[in-house]
Short mmCIF file of C-alpha atoms and ligand atoms in Angstrom, two decimals:
data_model
loop_
_atom_site.label_atom_id
_atom_site.label_comp_id
_atom_site.label_asym_id
_atom_site.label_seq_id
_atom_site.Cartn_x
_atom_site.Cartn_y
_atom_site.Cartn_z
CA MET A 1 100.61 94.49 65.25
CA PRO A 2 102.62 97.72 65.52
CA LEU A 3 101.39 100.46 67.74
CA LYS A 4 99.67 102.92 65.53
CA ASN A 5 98.86 106.04 67.48
CA THR A 6 101.67 107.24 69.71
CA ASN A 7 104.07 110.00 68.68
CA ILE A 8 106.76 111.83 70.42
CA VAL A 9 106.42 115.48 69.37
CA SER A 10 108.93 117.17 71.66
CA ALA A 11 111.73 116.03 73.91
CA ALA A 12 114.24 117.80 76.24
CA GLN A 13 116.61 117.35 79.05
CA THR A 14 118.42 119.47 81.55
CA LYS A 15 122.22 119.33 81.74
CA PHE A 16 123.20 116.23 83.69
CA GLY A 17 125.94 116.32 86.39
CA LYS A 18 126.56 117.69 89.83
CA LEU A 19 124.13 120.64 89.68
CA GLU A 20 124.96 122.48 92.87
CA GLY A 21 122.17 124.61 94.28
CA VAL A 22 119.51 123.24 91.87
CA THR A 23 116.70 121.33 93.55
CA LEU A 24 114.77 118.30 92.21
CA ARG A 25 111.74 120.40 91.44
CA GLU A 26 113.74 123.07 89.64
CA MET A 27 115.30 120.57 87.37
CA PHE A 28 112.04 118.97 86.67
CA ALA A 29 110.40 122.36 85.84
CA GLU A 30 113.23 123.22 83.55
CA ALA A 31 112.91 119.98 81.54
CA VAL A 32 109.20 120.26 81.34
CA ASP A 33 109.28 123.92 80.29
CA LYS A 34 111.75 123.04 77.47
CA ALA A 35 109.51 120.16 76.23
CA THR A 36 106.30 122.19 76.42
CA THR A 37 106.24 125.98 76.23
CA GLN A 38 109.59 126.39 74.61
CA ALA A 39 108.79 123.63 72.09
CA GLY A 40 105.44 125.19 71.06
CA VAL A 41 103.32 122.76 73.04
CA PRO A 42 101.09 124.87 75.34
CA LYS A 43 100.94 123.40 78.85
CA GLU A 44 97.15 123.66 78.73
CA ASP A 45 97.11 120.92 75.99
CA ILE A 46 98.54 118.35 78.46
CA GLN A 47 95.92 116.05 79.88
CA ALA A 48 97.90 113.80 82.18
CA ALA A 49 101.41 113.24 83.42
CA PHE A 50 103.50 110.10 83.93
CA ILE A 51 106.60 110.68 86.16
CA GLY A 52 109.68 108.64 86.88
CA THR A 53 111.57 109.04 90.16
CA PHE A 54 113.32 106.28 91.97
CA ILE A 55 114.59 107.18 95.49
CA PRO A 56 113.85 110.80 96.31
CA GLU A 57 112.82 109.70 99.79
CA MET A 58 116.39 108.59 100.53
CA LEU A 59 118.14 111.30 98.51
CA VAL A 60 116.22 114.45 99.21
CA HIS A 61 113.64 113.33 101.79
CA GLN A 62 110.69 113.72 99.39
CA GLY A 63 108.06 111.21 98.50
CA HIS A 64 104.84 111.68 96.61
CA THR A 65 106.66 113.34 93.89
CA ALA A 66 104.15 113.40 91.03
CA PRO A 67 101.72 116.03 92.27
CA LEU A 68 104.55 118.09 93.76
CA LEU A 69 106.74 118.21 90.68
CA LEU A 70 103.87 118.84 88.35
CA ASP A 71 102.57 121.70 90.50
CA TYR A 72 106.03 123.28 90.63
CA ALA A 73 106.17 122.97 86.75
CA GLY A 74 102.97 125.05 86.60
CA MET A 75 100.54 122.16 85.78
CA ARG A 76 98.52 121.83 88.96
CA GLY A 77 95.40 119.70 88.79
CA LEU A 78 96.23 117.16 86.15
CA PRO A 79 96.16 113.53 86.87
CA ALA A 80 99.82 112.78 87.77
CA THR A 81 101.26 109.34 88.63
CA ARG A 82 104.69 108.42 89.84
CA HIS A 83 106.33 105.29 88.40
CA GLU A 84 109.10 103.55 90.30
CA ALA A 85 111.07 100.65 88.86
CA ALA A 86 114.62 101.49 89.99
CA CYS A 87 116.71 102.72 87.11
CA ALA A 88 113.84 101.75 84.72
CA SER A 89 111.43 104.19 86.38
CA GLY A 90 111.57 106.61 83.46
CA ALA A 91 110.75 103.94 80.85
CA THR A 92 107.90 102.47 82.86
CA ALA A 93 106.44 105.93 82.97
CA LEU A 94 106.90 106.21 79.32
CA ARG A 95 105.16 102.84 78.75
CA ALA A 96 102.22 103.83 80.89
CA ALA A 97 101.85 106.97 78.75
CA ILE A 98 102.04 104.91 75.56
CA MET A 99 99.20 102.72 76.77
CA ALA A 100 97.14 105.75 77.79
CA ILE A 101 97.39 107.21 74.34
CA GLU A 102 96.88 103.94 72.48
CA SER A 103 93.74 103.23 74.53
CA GLY A 104 92.25 106.52 73.54
CA LEU A 105 92.02 107.74 77.02
CA TYR A 106 94.09 110.84 76.31
CA ASP A 107 95.31 112.72 73.16
CA THR A 108 98.31 114.59 74.71
CA VAL A 109 100.34 113.60 77.74
CA LEU A 110 103.63 114.54 79.53
CA VAL A 111 106.24 111.97 80.43
CA ALA A 112 109.05 113.20 82.59
CA GLY A 113 111.77 111.84 85.01
CA ALA A 114 114.08 113.44 87.53
CA GLU A 115 116.52 112.52 90.20
CA LYS A 116 118.78 114.66 92.57
CA MET A 117 121.57 112.39 93.71
CA THR A 118 124.52 114.57 94.48
CA SER A 119 123.10 116.12 97.59
CA VAL A 120 124.29 113.08 99.65
CA SER A 121 127.66 111.36 99.88
CA THR A 122 128.74 108.60 97.46
CA ASN A 123 128.29 106.10 100.35
CA ARG A 124 124.83 107.22 101.07
CA ALA A 125 123.86 107.21 97.32
CA THR A 126 125.35 103.73 97.02
CA GLU A 127 123.21 102.54 100.00
CA ALA A 128 120.14 104.22 98.49
CA LEU A 129 120.73 102.65 95.05
CA ALA A 130 121.08 99.26 96.69
CA ALA A 131 117.37 99.41 97.53
CA ALA A 132 116.92 98.23 93.98
CA ALA A 133 118.45 94.86 94.84
CA ASP A 134 117.00 92.08 97.07
CA ASP A 135 117.44 93.25 100.62
CA GLU A 136 117.27 89.75 102.13
CA PHE A 137 119.67 88.06 99.77
CA GLU A 138 121.91 90.81 98.35
CA SER A 139 121.93 94.49 99.53
CA GLY A 140 121.28 93.57 103.16
CA ILE A 141 124.51 91.61 103.24
CA GLY A 142 126.62 94.15 101.46
CA LEU A 143 126.21 93.69 97.75
CA THR A 144 126.24 97.04 95.94
CA PHE A 145 125.57 97.81 92.23
CA PRO A 146 129.15 97.97 91.21
CA GLY A 147 129.36 94.54 92.86
CA VAL A 148 126.39 93.23 90.93
CA PHE A 149 127.84 94.18 87.53
CA ALA A 150 131.34 92.98 88.56
CA ILE A 151 129.76 89.56 88.93
CA ALA A 152 128.31 89.81 85.51
CA ALA A 153 131.57 91.09 84.14
CA VAL A 154 133.54 88.14 85.60
CA ALA A 155 130.98 85.71 84.15
CA HIS A 156 131.30 87.29 80.79
CA MET A 157 135.08 87.18 80.94
CA GLN A 158 135.11 83.54 81.81
CA GLU A 159 132.55 82.51 79.26
CA TYR A 160 133.53 84.60 76.29
CA GLY A 161 137.06 85.88 76.99
CA THR A 162 135.94 89.45 77.28
CA THR A 163 138.74 91.58 78.77
CA GLU A 164 139.14 94.66 80.99
CA GLU A 165 140.38 96.42 77.82
CA ASP A 166 137.24 95.60 75.96
CA MET A 167 135.16 97.26 78.74
CA ALA A 168 137.54 100.22 78.85
CA LEU A 169 136.89 100.68 75.19
CA VAL A 170 133.18 101.13 75.88
CA ALA A 171 134.11 103.94 78.26
CA VAL A 172 136.50 105.55 75.64
CA LYS A 173 133.70 105.55 73.15
CA ALA A 174 131.20 106.98 75.62
CA HIS A 175 133.48 109.79 76.64
CA LYS A 176 134.24 110.62 72.94
CA ASN A 177 130.58 110.86 72.13
CA ALA A 178 129.82 112.91 75.23
CA SER A 179 132.72 115.26 74.48
CA THR A 180 130.43 116.95 71.85
CA ASN A 181 127.31 116.76 73.96
CA PRO A 182 126.92 119.99 75.95
CA LEU A 183 124.36 118.37 78.30
CA ALA A 184 126.72 115.57 79.41
CA GLN A 185 128.27 115.32 82.83
CA PHE A 186 131.73 114.52 81.38
CA GLN A 187 132.50 116.45 78.24
CA LYS A 188 136.04 115.20 77.82
CA GLU A 189 137.59 112.40 75.88
CA ILE A 190 139.67 109.84 77.74
CA THR A 191 142.50 107.60 76.43
CA LEU A 192 142.38 103.84 76.72
CA GLU A 193 145.35 104.08 79.02
CA LYS A 194 143.35 106.31 81.41
CA ALA A 195 140.33 104.17 81.17
CA LEU A 196 142.53 101.27 82.36
CA THR A 197 143.95 103.16 85.27
CA PRO A 198 143.46 100.68 88.16
CA ARG A 199 141.18 102.54 90.59
CA TYR A 200 139.05 99.48 91.17
CA ILE A 201 135.53 100.11 92.39
CA ALA A 202 134.58 96.43 92.37
CA TRP A 203 137.08 94.14 90.48
CA PRO A 204 137.24 93.96 87.50
CA LEU A 205 135.25 97.24 87.22
CA LYS A 206 137.36 100.40 87.52
CA LEU A 207 136.29 104.09 87.88
CA PHE A 208 135.76 104.59 84.24
CA ASP A 209 133.67 101.39 83.93
CA CYS A 210 131.02 102.99 86.14
CA SER A 211 128.24 105.50 85.36
CA PRO A 212 128.51 108.48 87.76
CA ILE A 213 126.24 109.79 90.45
CA SER A 214 124.29 112.55 88.75
CA ASP A 215 121.48 115.12 89.00
CA GLY A 216 119.19 115.71 86.06
CA ALA A 217 115.66 115.66 84.49
CA ALA A 218 114.16 114.95 81.11
CA ALA A 219 110.66 115.31 79.59
CA LEU A 220 108.71 114.27 76.52
CA VAL A 221 105.31 115.11 75.07
CA LEU A 222 103.34 112.18 73.51
CA THR A 223 100.33 112.79 71.27
CA SER A 224 97.99 110.79 69.04
CA ASN A 225 98.39 110.92 65.25
CA GLU A 226 95.56 113.38 64.87
CA LYS A 227 97.20 115.92 67.15
CA ALA A 228 100.87 115.32 66.32
CA LYS A 229 101.03 117.59 63.17
CA GLN A 230 99.85 120.55 65.32
CA TYR A 231 103.12 120.54 67.02
CA THR A 232 105.78 119.23 64.52
CA ASP A 233 106.44 118.20 60.93
CA THR A 234 108.64 115.34 62.24
CA PRO A 235 106.83 113.32 64.87
CA VAL A 236 108.58 110.13 65.97
CA ARG A 237 106.22 107.13 66.23
CA ILE A 238 106.63 104.40 68.97
CA ILE A 239 105.84 101.28 67.06
CA GLY A 240 106.81 98.65 69.49
CA THR A 241 107.05 98.37 73.31
CA GLY A 242 107.93 95.49 75.48
CA GLN A 243 108.42 95.00 79.24
CA ALA A 244 109.56 91.98 81.22
CA SER A 245 110.74 91.18 84.73
CA ALA A 246 113.11 88.60 86.22
CA SER A 247 114.16 87.38 89.61
CA MET A 248 115.38 90.15 91.76
CA ASN A 249 118.34 88.25 93.02
CA LEU A 250 121.20 86.86 91.12
CA CYS A 251 121.26 83.61 93.03
CA ASP A 252 118.03 82.59 91.38
CA ARG A 253 119.55 83.09 87.89
CA THR A 254 121.01 80.20 85.95
CA VAL A 255 122.84 82.57 83.48
CA LEU A 256 124.89 85.60 84.57
CA THR A 257 126.15 86.55 81.04
CA SER A 258 122.76 87.77 79.88
CA PHE A 259 119.66 89.51 81.46
CA GLU A 260 116.60 87.47 80.59
CA ALA A 261 114.22 90.41 81.02
CA SER A 262 116.08 92.34 78.28
CA VAL A 263 115.86 89.38 75.96
CA LYS A 264 112.12 88.97 76.63
CA ALA A 265 111.24 92.66 76.52
CA SER A 266 113.15 93.09 73.26
CA ARG A 267 111.50 90.10 71.60
CA ILE A 268 107.99 91.53 72.50
CA ALA A 269 108.91 94.94 71.14
CA TYR A 270 110.39 93.55 67.91
CA ASP A 271 107.29 91.35 67.39
CA MET A 272 104.98 94.18 68.01
CA ALA A 273 106.90 96.45 65.56
CA GLY A 274 107.13 93.59 62.96
CA LEU A 275 110.88 94.25 62.89
CA GLY A 276 114.09 92.57 63.94
CA PRO A 277 117.53 93.66 65.11
CA LYS A 278 118.81 94.06 61.53
CA ASP A 279 116.21 96.72 60.89
CA MET A 280 117.63 99.03 63.64
CA ASP A 281 119.79 101.87 62.51
CA PHE A 282 121.25 102.67 66.02
CA ALA A 283 120.67 101.76 69.65
CA VAL A 284 120.38 103.50 72.92
CA VAL A 285 121.03 100.97 75.72
CA HIS A 286 121.41 101.00 79.45
CA ASP A 287 125.14 101.24 80.08
CA CYS A 288 125.10 101.79 83.85
CA PHE A 289 128.49 99.94 83.68
CA THR A 290 130.55 99.28 80.55
CA ILE A 291 129.80 95.44 80.76
CA ALA A 292 126.10 96.24 80.74
CA GLU A 293 126.42 97.88 77.35
CA ILE A 294 128.22 94.85 76.00
CA ILE A 295 125.52 92.53 77.37
CA ALA A 296 122.64 94.67 76.25
CA THR A 297 123.86 94.65 72.68
CA GLU A 298 123.87 90.87 72.75
CA ASP A 299 120.51 90.58 74.59
CA LEU A 300 118.88 92.79 72.09
CA GLY A 301 120.05 90.48 69.27
CA LEU A 302 122.30 93.24 67.71
CA PHE A 303 125.20 90.89 68.09
CA GLU A 304 125.47 87.11 68.87
CA PRO A 305 126.11 86.16 72.52
CA GLY A 306 129.81 86.79 73.17
CA GLU A 307 130.27 89.04 70.14
CA GLY A 308 129.43 92.35 71.89
CA ALA A 309 132.97 92.99 72.97
CA ARG A 310 134.31 92.29 69.40
CA ALA A 311 131.78 94.85 68.04
CA VAL A 312 133.26 97.48 70.35
CA ARG A 313 136.88 96.53 69.48
CA GLU A 314 136.12 96.73 65.78
CA GLY A 315 134.41 100.17 66.01
CA VAL A 316 131.01 98.73 64.96
CA THR A 317 129.27 100.59 67.77
CA ALA A 318 131.12 103.85 67.28
CA LEU A 319 129.19 106.94 66.09
CA ASP A 320 130.25 106.21 62.47
CA GLY A 321 130.06 102.44 62.82
CA ASP A 322 127.52 100.07 61.34
CA MET A 323 125.47 99.94 64.55
CA PRO A 324 126.12 103.07 66.66
CA VAL A 325 125.36 102.47 70.33
CA ASN A 326 124.72 105.35 72.75
CA PRO A 327 125.70 108.05 70.24
CA MET A 328 125.34 110.92 72.68
CA GLY A 329 127.49 109.29 75.31
CA GLY A 330 125.26 107.03 77.31
CA LEU A 331 124.73 106.78 81.00
CA LYS A 332 128.51 106.25 81.38
CA ALA A 333 129.53 109.76 80.27
CA VAL A 334 126.27 111.79 80.10
CA GLY A 335 125.30 110.73 83.64
CA HIS A 336 122.75 108.57 85.37
CA PRO A 337 120.20 110.45 87.52
CA VAL A 338 118.26 107.27 87.84
CA GLY A 339 114.66 108.33 87.59
CA ALA A 340 115.37 110.60 84.60
CA THR A 341 117.40 107.99 82.59
CA GLY A 342 114.70 106.16 80.71
CA VAL A 343 113.10 109.39 79.67
CA LYS A 344 116.44 110.88 78.58
CA GLN A 345 117.13 107.78 76.44
CA ALA A 346 113.91 108.52 74.58
CA VAL A 347 115.04 112.16 74.20
CA VAL A 348 118.20 110.91 72.56
CA VAL A 349 116.41 108.59 70.21
CA TYR A 350 114.02 111.34 69.28
CA ARG A 351 116.89 113.93 68.58
CA GLU A 352 118.73 111.37 66.44
CA LEU A 353 115.71 110.22 64.48
CA ILE A 354 114.62 113.72 63.58
CA GLY A 355 118.22 114.52 62.48
CA GLU A 356 118.85 117.14 65.19
CA ALA A 357 121.76 115.58 67.06
CA GLY A 358 124.39 118.00 65.71
CA PRO A 359 127.90 116.61 65.89
CA ASN A 360 126.47 113.39 67.40
CA GLN A 361 124.19 112.61 64.45
CA VAL A 362 124.15 108.99 63.30
CA PRO A 363 124.30 108.52 59.59
CA ARG A 364 121.23 106.22 59.25
CA HIS A 365 118.32 107.42 61.37
CA ASP A 366 114.90 105.97 60.41
CA THR A 367 114.48 103.28 63.09
CA ALA A 368 116.00 102.68 66.56
CA ILE A 369 115.78 100.68 69.64
CA MET A 370 115.92 101.97 73.29
CA HIS A 371 116.60 99.68 76.27
CA ASN A 372 116.25 100.74 79.95
CA PHE A 373 116.63 98.35 82.79
CA GLY A 374 116.39 98.56 86.56
CA GLY A 375 118.23 96.93 89.50
CA THR A 376 119.87 93.62 88.50
CA GLY A 377 117.94 93.73 85.30
CA ALA A 378 114.79 92.65 87.26
CA THR A 379 112.68 95.09 85.24
CA CYS A 380 113.41 95.86 81.58
CA VAL A 381 111.58 98.11 79.09
CA VAL A 382 112.42 98.16 75.39
CA ASN A 383 110.79 100.58 72.84
CA ILE A 384 111.25 100.67 69.03
CA MET A 385 110.78 104.05 67.47
CA ARG A 386 110.60 105.19 63.89
CA ARG A 387 110.30 108.63 62.26
CA ALA A 388 106.75 108.95 61.10
CA ASP A 389 107.87 109.86 57.57
CA ALA A 390 110.42 107.02 57.34
C1 COA B 401 132.32 105.14 90.74
C2 COA B 401 131.91 105.95 91.93
C3 COA B 401 132.04 104.96 93.25
C4 COA B 401 132.95 107.12 92.18
O1 COA B 401 132.56 107.85 93.21
P1 COA B 401 133.59 108.66 94.14
O2 COA B 401 134.66 107.66 94.47
O3 COA B 401 132.88 109.19 95.28
O4 COA B 401 134.22 109.70 93.15
P2 COA B 401 134.13 111.27 93.36
O5 COA B 401 132.65 111.67 93.25
O6 COA B 401 134.82 111.69 94.66
O7 COA B 401 134.82 111.83 92.15
C5 COA B 401 136.28 111.81 92.04
C6 COA B 401 136.71 112.09 90.64
O8 COA B 401 136.25 111.01 89.76
C7 COA B 401 135.35 111.53 88.79
N1 COA B 401 134.31 110.48 88.67
C8 COA B 401 133.46 110.17 89.56
N2 COA B 401 132.65 109.09 89.10
C9 COA B 401 133.09 108.85 87.85
C10 COA B 401 132.72 107.98 86.82
N3 COA B 401 131.74 107.15 87.06
N4 COA B 401 133.33 108.02 85.68
C11 COA B 401 134.39 108.91 85.47
N5 COA B 401 134.79 109.73 86.44
C12 COA B 401 134.19 109.70 87.60
C13 COA B 401 134.84 112.83 89.35
O9 COA B 401 134.35 113.74 88.34
C14 COA B 401 136.02 113.35 90.12
O10 COA B 401 136.90 113.89 89.10
P3 COA B 401 137.87 115.16 89.48
O11 COA B 401 138.72 114.70 90.64
O12 COA B 401 138.60 115.49 88.25
O13 COA B 401 136.90 116.24 89.94
C15 COA B 401 130.53 106.46 91.81
O14 COA B 401 130.45 107.29 90.66
C16 COA B 401 129.45 105.38 91.69
O15 COA B 401 129.04 104.86 92.72
N6 COA B 401 128.98 105.07 90.54
C17 COA B 401 128.01 104.01 90.26
C18 COA B 401 126.62 104.56 90.47
C19 COA B 401 125.56 103.49 90.41
O16 COA B 401 125.78 102.36 90.96
N7 COA B 401 124.48 103.68 89.71
C20 COA B 401 123.41 102.78 89.57
C21 COA B 401 123.70 101.76 88.50
S1 COA B 401 122.69 100.42 88.45
#
């Protein structure tokens, strides 16, 4: 049965990038203010807050972020809970909020995510991010996230013939889409030749195959059907949600060309919505590395296994293609402040569905899928959203 009562009525993000001199709490407050006061949703209407942050302890020496951030955003006193699921922290916060509204516990809630990553060196950020892998079997003996996704890339290359050029084309598309997104970290197009420049991070992944280290925050307001019309004429309904987990470490996986939690979470979300991949007008997927986008489009059933790279080559996933993927630029070019990412993905889906994505508007925009995963794909959340009047 589709979810019936959860609507996004406002959505906002800060600029993503290296935001020098801007603190975690300042970014959070800015995103929340844009999604509430500036969007015509009084902060007094919010009854609870669900907040995604991943590793603020290691990046800015700050734990217990939910009450702190909410207080700084001028909403002291509300029930506020932090959700941590590595790079899927934002989407797990969103899912908890969905369940709170569907249960009838609250009418109107805030979902927000934030991360401040650039205050430490790349080495330190890499070490902190590695906490999302299995310390005994992986990160503790030196495996980093570029390394994890390099392993997946090699498996995909061997199994399906995917090439470094295919992955580079994902980066070219991401930078092209981000070039017209003023909130993106990289607002410049790159050529295929540049994307293929061999500054290897973890072979076969090069600099432009990686999402960057970023600062940023994003926020949403969710309400019940009854309240939604108070705030907007174009609510976006969340009609399906799925979450699944998988083994933390890759050595317990039998398949490295697919992430089983993505497959499971998407099937749950499709079943709940009563829809399938062919009903989706566009997709927002977790492209922390270019190979991750190719695999995600296959895991979500948008393309057959092994066909994701061909879809990129043939322009199917471009902004004007039959199945646009990451139309605002994705994690790859917009940035990946880890705790904010899952919330920002919902911001993108919302803006596209209501037709307010400007130069990044996809042509068909009734129904969409968003996919956010954490670590080695050990947590995955998939949501299916549809404009309420579609
Ligand atoms: C790829 C990576 C190692 C590059 O870091 P770095 O070597 O320290 O690079 P720097 O920050 O010194 O930047 C050097 C240049 O490359 C650019 N750059 C950095 N990362 C980039 C990226 N991912 N894509 C494109 N350009 C990038 C910078 O803007 C800078 O350009 P400039 O010289 O024109 O100013 C880093 O971005 C990274 O670790 N990314 C992966 C993050 C990650 O694992 N996230 C979790 C995913 S699960």
